[in-house]
């Protein structure tokens, strides 16, 4: 009889606790996963932050937190992590009543991109581990990894030699707020420039003069069209990094920079068009948009992009970055150069790649850039 009583008690207990956990295990249970920062540089280490709160009197003896992280985010510790198309992470823990769990997992940003967590879930159970309860969660955390910055004195020398010798158009613009005195009137002066007070004192027409300011603008045009039959992307990634690094160099020297690319934005699916601007905020904007280029979505026609850009600005100075060197593109560049389009063409190459054949008319305008880096 006592054995039957014990068995009945155990059965009732198992059934009761199983029912309690099915009903209440997910009550007042919250979880969040995110990144320690929203923007990172390529090669930088950031933290994935886990936080789980159990705000009730019911303990959770077994919790499994699962998430899928993008493959270019490299886990420094692969414990509880498997690698396939994504990093699959499972963290096992127990959480008492009114307790919280936090964990920080360092990951290295290997490649530029716009990253989020594809799946995020919690799995728990009853005291006897007989009932499996799965809680699928939403996660809006994102991480934008900027293209890799090229830190090379040779790279800066290449850019600055182009800027100093041939490309940058310097327009002397009178600054109306920088008064620089008066001078005698010339037949080419506007009557609106006459200083009537000075004229009355000098008994001859006098005009205002102003200090001049230098305005310099450069456009960066990036071509992401495939350059090999097997559609390799390594030199296209180098082109994107060159574009970002060029923008940093120019904005730090107070040039106004515009960026155009025939790629597709991972969020908007439109091509990249960043109007001219300068300063650190503008450089960050450029890095943000270049990070969001999704090469898997294809690209637009680069010649159409060239036509749009050069149609609006006849006096444009540009840096063209393209790993694609097909003859049709070269002939288009020659034609536009003959029509007054002033540019330099940077061709990114891998360390041991042979130099592609460049038409004679383009050779003085072409620079080959080899630089060893990942991402």
Tab-separated table of C-alpha atoms in Angstrom:
chain	number	residue	atom	x	y	z
A	1	UNK	CA	0.000	0.000	0.000
A	2	UNK	CA	2.784	2.415	0.921
A	3	UNK	CA	4.494	1.735	-2.395
A	4	UNK	CA	1.306	2.530	-4.283
A	5	UNK	CA	0.893	5.715	-2.243
A	6	UNK	CA	4.447	6.802	-3.043
A	7	UNK	CA	3.995	6.018	-6.724
A	8	UNK	CA	0.730	7.935	-6.788
A	9	UNK	CA	2.346	10.894	-5.036
A	10	UNK	CA	5.261	10.889	-7.471
A	11	UNK	CA	2.905	10.685	-10.435
A	12	UNK	CA	0.815	13.565	-9.123
A	13	UNK	CA	3.941	15.613	-8.410
A	14	UNK	CA	5.358	14.995	-11.884
A	15	UNK	CA	2.061	15.858	-13.548
A	16	UNK	CA	1.554	18.946	-11.370
A	17	UNK	CA	5.035	20.385	-11.829
A	18	UNK	CA	4.849	19.607	-15.540
A	19	UNK	CA	1.594	21.570	-15.791
A	20	UNK	CA	3.011	24.444	-13.724
A	21	UNK	CA	6.064	24.761	-15.985
A	22	UNK	CA	4.040	24.521	-19.169
A	23	UNK	CA	1.831	27.361	-17.972
A	24	UNK	CA	4.257	29.593	-16.076
A	25	UNK	CA	7.792	28.884	-17.319
A	26	UNK	CA	7.701	31.684	-19.881
A	27	UNK	CA	5.811	34.136	-17.688
A	28	UNK	CA	7.891	37.219	-16.776
A	29	UNK	CA	10.869	35.740	-18.589
A	30	UNK	CA	12.712	38.222	-20.781
A	31	UNK	CA	15.821	37.865	-22.894
A	32	UNK	CA	17.850	40.207	-25.041
A	33	UNK	CA	20.868	39.798	-27.251
A	34	UNK	CA	22.783	42.627	-28.861
A	35	UNK	CA	26.111	44.164	-29.729
A	36	UNK	CA	28.210	46.377	-27.487
A	37	UNK	CA	28.220	49.017	-30.261
A	38	UNK	CA	26.340	49.669	-33.496
A	39	UNK	CA	29.303	50.612	-35.691
A	40	UNK	CA	32.727	48.969	-35.817
A	41	UNK	CA	35.839	49.058	-37.948
A	42	UNK	CA	36.964	46.010	-39.899
A	43	UNK	CA	39.337	44.019	-37.679
A	44	UNK	CA	37.897	45.453	-34.469
A	45	UNK	CA	36.667	43.240	-31.614
A	46	UNK	CA	33.158	43.869	-30.293
A	47	UNK	CA	31.043	42.092	-27.689
A	48	UNK	CA	27.870	40.090	-28.134
A	49	UNK	CA	25.862	40.734	-24.980
A	50	UNK	CA	23.379	38.203	-23.588
A	51	UNK	CA	20.881	39.152	-20.887
A	52	UNK	CA	18.118	36.950	-19.432
A	53	UNK	CA	15.803	37.906	-16.542
A	54	UNK	CA	13.544	35.523	-14.607
A	55	UNK	CA	11.216	37.867	-12.715
A	56	UNK	CA	9.066	35.317	-10.898
A	57	UNK	CA	9.232	32.854	-8.013
A	58	UNK	CA	9.504	29.808	-10.288
A	59	UNK	CA	13.120	28.658	-10.836
A	60	UNK	CA	14.241	27.451	-14.252
A	61	UNK	CA	16.617	24.511	-13.764
A	62	UNK	CA	17.569	24.322	-17.432
A	63	UNK	CA	17.768	27.095	-19.985
A	64	UNK	CA	19.356	26.905	-23.427
A	65	UNK	CA	19.920	30.173	-25.259
A	66	UNK	CA	20.405	29.659	-29.000
A	67	UNK	CA	21.279	32.176	-31.672
A	68	UNK	CA	22.753	32.322	-35.153
A	69	UNK	CA	25.463	34.912	-35.787
A	70	UNK	CA	26.860	35.886	-39.211
A	71	UNK	CA	29.900	33.939	-40.342
A	72	UNK	CA	32.224	36.999	-40.736
A	73	UNK	CA	31.968	37.604	-36.980
A	74	UNK	CA	34.730	35.388	-35.599
A	75	UNK	CA	34.246	33.988	-32.086
A	76	UNK	CA	37.470	34.079	-30.104
A	77	UNK	CA	36.198	31.160	-27.991
A	78	UNK	CA	34.382	28.503	-30.035
A	79	UNK	CA	33.032	26.701	-26.940
A	80	UNK	CA	29.355	25.815	-27.492
A	81	UNK	CA	29.670	27.130	-31.065
A	82	UNK	CA	29.468	25.287	-34.374
A	83	UNK	CA	30.269	26.740	-37.784
A	84	UNK	CA	28.355	26.260	-41.015
A	85	UNK	CA	26.647	28.998	-43.039
A	86	UNK	CA	26.387	30.821	-39.712
A	87	UNK	CA	27.882	30.528	-36.265
A	88	UNK	CA	25.416	28.439	-34.228
A	89	UNK	CA	25.766	29.199	-30.537
A	90	UNK	CA	24.111	27.332	-27.638
A	91	UNK	CA	24.636	28.456	-24.045
A	92	UNK	CA	23.343	26.186	-21.260
A	93	UNK	CA	22.521	27.655	-17.847
A	94	UNK	CA	20.105	27.480	-14.938
A	95	UNK	CA	18.267	30.478	-13.542
A	96	UNK	CA	16.824	30.715	-10.062
A	97	UNK	CA	13.784	32.686	-8.975
A	98	UNK	CA	14.177	36.465	-9.385
A	99	UNK	CA	17.594	36.035	-10.958
A	100	UNK	CA	19.304	37.480	-14.021
A	101	UNK	CA	22.054	36.210	-16.292
A	102	UNK	CA	24.442	38.348	-18.332
A	103	UNK	CA	27.308	37.255	-20.538
A	104	UNK	CA	29.649	39.033	-22.945
A	105	UNK	CA	31.130	37.120	-25.866
A	106	UNK	CA	33.985	38.769	-27.811
A	107	UNK	CA	33.869	38.476	-31.601
A	108	UNK	CA	36.212	39.897	-34.220
A	109	UNK	CA	34.798	41.728	-37.239
A	110	UNK	CA	36.568	40.028	-40.127
A	111	UNK	CA	34.727	41.655	-43.028
A	112	UNK	CA	32.692	44.766	-43.762
A	113	UNK	CA	28.936	44.350	-43.799
A	114	UNK	CA	25.592	44.935	-42.133
A	115	UNK	CA	24.920	42.172	-39.622
A	116	UNK	CA	22.045	40.973	-37.467
A	117	UNK	CA	21.036	37.803	-35.625
A	118	UNK	CA	19.034	35.481	-37.854
A	119	UNK	CA	17.472	33.364	-35.088
A	120	UNK	CA	17.224	33.792	-31.353
A	121	UNK	CA	15.404	31.425	-28.996
A	122	UNK	CA	15.194	30.126	-25.438
A	123	UNK	CA	14.495	26.525	-24.528
A	124	UNK	CA	13.559	25.512	-20.990
A	125	UNK	CA	12.105	22.490	-19.211
A	126	UNK	CA	10.391	21.325	-16.052
A	127	UNK	CA	12.174	20.033	-12.953
A	128	UNK	CA	12.239	16.480	-14.289
A	129	UNK	CA	13.444	17.562	-17.754
A	130	UNK	CA	10.440	15.841	-19.296
A	131	UNK	CA	8.803	18.842	-20.979
A	132	UNK	CA	10.547	20.936	-23.621
A	133	UNK	CA	9.352	24.522	-23.881
A	134	UNK	CA	10.670	26.681	-26.740
A	135	UNK	CA	10.412	30.468	-26.808
A	136	UNK	CA	11.261	32.143	-30.151
A	137	UNK	CA	12.326	35.755	-29.693
A	138	UNK	CA	12.695	38.767	-31.952
A	139	UNK	CA	15.959	40.673	-32.095
A	140	UNK	CA	16.487	44.034	-33.772
A	141	UNK	CA	20.176	44.433	-32.885
A	142	UNK	CA	22.405	45.279	-35.841
A	143	UNK	CA	26.099	45.867	-36.374
A	144	UNK	CA	27.588	47.858	-39.251
A	145	UNK	CA	31.225	47.007	-39.967
A	146	UNK	CA	32.977	49.630	-42.075
A	147	UNK	CA	35.304	48.619	-44.933
A	148	UNK	CA	38.900	47.960	-44.012
A	149	UNK	CA	40.968	51.119	-43.928
A	150	UNK	CA	44.217	51.102	-45.898
A	151	UNK	CA	46.919	52.629	-43.721
A	152	UNK	CA	49.843	52.985	-46.067
A	153	UNK	CA	52.062	55.950	-46.817
A	154	UNK	CA	52.354	54.710	-50.419
A	155	UNK	CA	48.585	54.885	-50.758
A	156	UNK	CA	48.466	58.485	-49.534
A	157	UNK	CA	51.368	59.449	-51.795
A	158	UNK	CA	49.513	57.999	-54.791
A	159	UNK	CA	46.392	60.005	-53.963
A	160	UNK	CA	48.120	63.262	-53.133
A	161	UNK	CA	50.324	63.189	-56.242
A	162	UNK	CA	47.164	62.933	-58.320
A	163	UNK	CA	45.501	65.710	-56.365
A	164	UNK	CA	48.447	68.085	-56.445
A	165	UNK	CA	49.449	67.588	-60.066
A	166	UNK	CA	46.350	67.142	-62.175
A	167	UNK	CA	42.925	66.574	-60.869
A	168	UNK	CA	41.616	68.940	-58.240
A	169	UNK	CA	39.984	72.003	-59.718
A	170	UNK	CA	40.576	74.981	-57.474
A	171	UNK	CA	38.006	77.693	-57.839
A	172	UNK	CA	38.803	81.046	-56.312
A	173	UNK	CA	35.544	82.149	-54.753
A	174	UNK	CA	35.159	85.551	-53.201
A	175	UNK	CA	33.954	85.249	-49.634
A	176	UNK	CA	31.456	88.119	-49.037
A	177	UNK	CA	32.081	87.869	-45.293
A	178	UNK	CA	35.865	88.336	-45.610
A	179	UNK	CA	36.258	92.062	-46.449
A	180	UNK	CA	39.752	92.907	-47.698
A	181	UNK	CA	39.572	96.678	-48.400
A	182	UNK	CA	38.833	98.741	-51.520
A	183	UNK	CA	40.462	99.475	-54.860
A	184	UNK	CA	39.834	101.609	-57.915
A	185	UNK	CA	36.952	100.666	-60.186
A	186	UNK	CA	37.731	98.662	-63.343
A	187	UNK	CA	35.485	98.350	-66.419
A	188	UNK	CA	34.983	94.650	-65.642
A	189	UNK	CA	33.624	95.314	-62.122
A	190	UNK	CA	29.928	95.147	-61.290
A	191	UNK	CA	28.229	98.341	-60.179
A	192	UNK	CA	26.894	96.444	-57.168
A	193	UNK	CA	30.487	96.155	-55.925
A	194	UNK	CA	30.947	99.939	-55.731
A	195	UNK	CA	31.616	101.274	-52.230
A	196	UNK	CA	29.862	104.648	-52.362
A	197	UNK	CA	31.277	105.834	-49.048
A	198	UNK	CA	34.856	105.284	-50.202
A	199	UNK	CA	33.975	106.801	-53.599
A	200	UNK	CA	32.803	110.047	-51.984
A	201	UNK	CA	36.024	110.320	-50.006
A	202	UNK	CA	38.356	109.577	-52.895
A	203	UNK	CA	36.448	111.457	-55.640
A	204	UNK	CA	36.627	108.390	-57.887
A	205	UNK	CA	34.789	105.097	-58.100
A	206	UNK	CA	36.031	102.553	-55.545
A	207	UNK	CA	34.927	98.916	-55.224
A	208	UNK	CA	35.057	96.451	-52.341
A	209	UNK	CA	37.514	93.553	-52.431
A	210	UNK	CA	37.215	90.295	-50.525
A	211	UNK	CA	39.515	87.513	-49.474
A	212	UNK	CA	39.409	84.472	-51.711
A	213	UNK	CA	38.714	80.932	-50.581
A	214	UNK	CA	39.664	77.670	-52.274
A	215	UNK	CA	36.942	75.138	-52.995
A	216	UNK	CA	38.056	71.600	-53.910
A	217	UNK	CA	35.764	68.726	-54.785
A	218	UNK	CA	36.445	65.146	-55.822
A	219	UNK	CA	33.991	62.400	-56.704
A	220	UNK	CA	34.771	58.739	-56.049
A	221	UNK	CA	33.177	56.301	-58.500
A	222	UNK	CA	33.254	52.615	-57.582
A	223	UNK	CA	32.541	49.868	-60.101
A	224	UNK	CA	31.537	46.493	-58.635
A	225	UNK	CA	30.900	44.738	-61.935
A	226	UNK	CA	32.456	41.227	-62.016
A	227	UNK	CA	36.027	41.109	-63.279
A	228	UNK	CA	36.383	37.324	-63.703
A	229	UNK	CA	34.177	34.607	-65.162
A	230	UNK	CA	33.939	32.865	-61.784
A	231	UNK	CA	32.661	36.132	-60.229
A	232	UNK	CA	35.359	36.418	-57.578
A	233	UNK	CA	34.809	39.225	-55.116
A	234	UNK	CA	38.193	39.731	-53.448
A	235	UNK	CA	39.312	42.616	-55.677
A	236	UNK	CA	35.842	44.147	-55.545
A	237	UNK	CA	36.121	44.153	-51.755
A	238	UNK	CA	39.515	45.806	-52.161
A	239	UNK	CA	37.893	48.431	-54.393
A	240	UNK	CA	35.342	49.199	-51.679
A	241	UNK	CA	38.112	49.497	-49.092
A	242	UNK	CA	40.093	51.776	-51.412
A	243	UNK	CA	37.013	53.976	-51.832
A	244	UNK	CA	36.519	54.265	-48.068
A	245	UNK	CA	40.206	54.900	-47.414
A	246	UNK	CA	40.297	57.526	-50.165
A	247	UNK	CA	37.289	59.288	-48.662
A	248	UNK	CA	39.002	59.353	-45.258
A	249	UNK	CA	42.202	60.839	-46.691
A	250	UNK	CA	40.335	63.521	-48.634
A	251	UNK	CA	37.873	64.559	-45.926
A	252	UNK	CA	40.710	64.839	-43.423
A	253	UNK	CA	42.277	67.346	-45.823
A	254	UNK	CA	39.012	69.313	-46.068
A	255	UNK	CA	38.094	68.260	-49.589
A	256	UNK	CA	34.439	67.877	-50.426
A	257	UNK	CA	33.831	64.274	-51.416
A	258	UNK	CA	30.958	62.604	-53.248
A	259	UNK	CA	30.694	58.830	-53.690
A	260	UNK	CA	28.818	56.894	-56.364
A	261	UNK	CA	28.666	53.119	-56.749
A	262	UNK	CA	26.657	50.846	-59.044
A	263	UNK	CA	26.092	48.333	-56.244
A	264	UNK	CA	22.931	47.506	-54.293
A	265	UNK	CA	22.244	48.584	-50.729
A	266	UNK	CA	21.321	45.631	-48.509
A	267	UNK	CA	18.416	47.603	-46.987
A	268	UNK	CA	17.108	49.843	-49.775
A	269	UNK	CA	18.284	47.789	-52.807
A	270	UNK	CA	19.185	51.076	-54.534
A	271	UNK	CA	22.624	52.068	-55.786
A	272	UNK	CA	24.963	54.169	-53.653
A	273	UNK	CA	24.830	57.923	-54.250
A	274	UNK	CA	26.306	60.161	-51.564
A	275	UNK	CA	26.304	63.863	-52.339
A	276	UNK	CA	29.393	65.944	-51.710
A	277	UNK	CA	30.352	66.858	-48.177
A	278	UNK	CA	33.327	67.005	-45.862
A	279	UNK	CA	34.365	66.385	-42.277
A	280	UNK	CA	34.284	63.356	-39.943
A	281	UNK	CA	30.493	62.967	-40.039
A	282	UNK	CA	30.504	62.828	-43.825
A	283	UNK	CA	33.312	60.254	-43.787
A	284	UNK	CA	31.263	58.146	-41.358
A	285	UNK	CA	28.243	58.412	-43.655
A	286	UNK	CA	30.354	57.165	-46.559
A	287	UNK	CA	31.658	54.253	-44.486
A	288	UNK	CA	28.127	53.361	-43.403
A	289	UNK	CA	26.794	53.201	-46.973
A	290	UNK	CA	29.801	51.316	-48.332
A	291	UNK	CA	29.447	48.783	-45.507
A	292	UNK	CA	25.886	48.062	-46.640
A	293	UNK	CA	26.847	47.092	-50.189
A	294	UNK	CA	25.434	43.630	-50.924
A	295	UNK	CA	27.329	42.065	-53.820
A	296	UNK	CA	24.938	39.098	-53.950
A	297	UNK	CA	22.185	41.383	-55.286
A	298	UNK	CA	24.039	42.172	-58.498
A	299	UNK	CA	24.876	45.638	-59.774
A	300	UNK	CA	23.823	48.311	-62.215
A	301	UNK	CA	25.561	49.344	-65.418
A	302	UNK	CA	28.651	51.403	-64.601
A	303	UNK	CA	28.545	53.349	-67.861
A	304	UNK	CA	25.027	54.529	-67.022
A	305	UNK	CA	26.336	55.702	-63.663
A	306	UNK	CA	29.184	57.546	-65.396
A	307	UNK	CA	26.708	59.183	-67.752
A	308	UNK	CA	24.500	60.375	-64.893
A	309	UNK	CA	27.398	61.797	-62.908
A	310	UNK	CA	29.234	63.512	-65.772
A	311	UNK	CA	26.028	64.937	-67.246
A	312	UNK	CA	25.370	66.941	-64.095
A	313	UNK	CA	28.989	68.106	-63.654
A	314	UNK	CA	31.076	68.935	-66.714
A	315	UNK	CA	34.010	70.143	-64.605
A	316	UNK	CA	34.082	67.001	-62.481
A	317	UNK	CA	37.312	65.611	-61.054
A	318	UNK	CA	37.012	61.953	-60.123
A	319	UNK	CA	38.794	58.909	-58.788
A	320	UNK	CA	37.465	55.790	-60.507
A	321	UNK	CA	38.018	52.470	-58.741
A	322	UNK	CA	37.303	49.371	-60.793
A	323	UNK	CA	38.757	45.869	-60.878
A	324	UNK	CA	36.857	45.326	-64.120
A	325	UNK	CA	39.138	46.304	-67.024
A	326	UNK	CA	37.187	45.133	-70.079
A	327	UNK	CA	37.906	46.967	-73.341
A	328	UNK	CA	34.403	48.408	-73.580
A	329	UNK	CA	34.877	50.165	-70.239
A	330	UNK	CA	38.320	51.423	-71.260
A	331	UNK	CA	36.974	52.862	-74.517
A	332	UNK	CA	34.204	54.654	-72.616
A	333	UNK	CA	36.743	56.163	-70.230
A	334	UNK	CA	38.918	57.336	-73.123
A	335	UNK	CA	35.939	58.952	-74.843
A	336	UNK	CA	34.890	60.765	-71.688
A	337	UNK	CA	38.439	61.921	-71.003
A	338	UNK	CA	38.618	63.388	-74.510
A	339	UNK	CA	35.403	65.267	-73.713
A	340	UNK	CA	36.978	66.887	-70.659
A	341	UNK	CA	36.263	64.370	-67.894
A	342	UNK	CA	39.294	64.558	-65.565
A	343	UNK	CA	39.983	61.397	-63.576
A	344	UNK	CA	42.441	58.836	-62.318
A	345	UNK	CA	41.659	55.112	-62.533
A	346	UNK	CA	42.758	52.851	-59.670
A	347	UNK	CA	42.774	49.120	-60.473
A	348	UNK	CA	42.913	46.897	-57.344
A	349	UNK	CA	44.909	43.701	-57.758
A	350	UNK	CA	45.862	40.749	-55.615
A	351	UNK	CA	49.515	40.494	-54.673
A	352	UNK	CA	50.459	38.002	-57.389
A	353	UNK	CA	47.951	39.010	-60.080
A	354	UNK	CA	49.459	40.050	-63.426
A	355	UNK	CA	48.703	43.560	-64.577
A	356	UNK	CA	45.776	43.655	-67.024
A	357	UNK	CA	46.218	45.082	-70.513
A	358	UNK	CA	45.457	48.808	-70.536
A	359	UNK	CA	44.939	50.801	-73.737
A	360	UNK	CA	47.725	53.288	-74.446
A	361	UNK	CA	45.517	56.358	-74.065
A	362	UNK	CA	44.583	55.279	-70.529
A	363	UNK	CA	48.011	54.280	-69.249
A	364	UNK	CA	48.921	57.774	-67.934
A	365	UNK	CA	45.624	57.838	-66.012
A	366	UNK	CA	45.850	54.326	-64.521
A	367	UNK	CA	47.295	53.257	-61.180
A	368	UNK	CA	47.563	49.614	-60.067
A	369	UNK	CA	47.176	49.031	-56.345
A	370	UNK	CA	48.286	45.848	-54.629
A	371	UNK	CA	47.759	45.517	-50.911
A	372	UNK	CA	47.575	42.371	-48.807
A	373	UNK	CA	44.673	42.292	-46.391
A	374	UNK	CA	41.626	40.190	-45.516
A	375	UNK	CA	38.147	41.609	-45.816
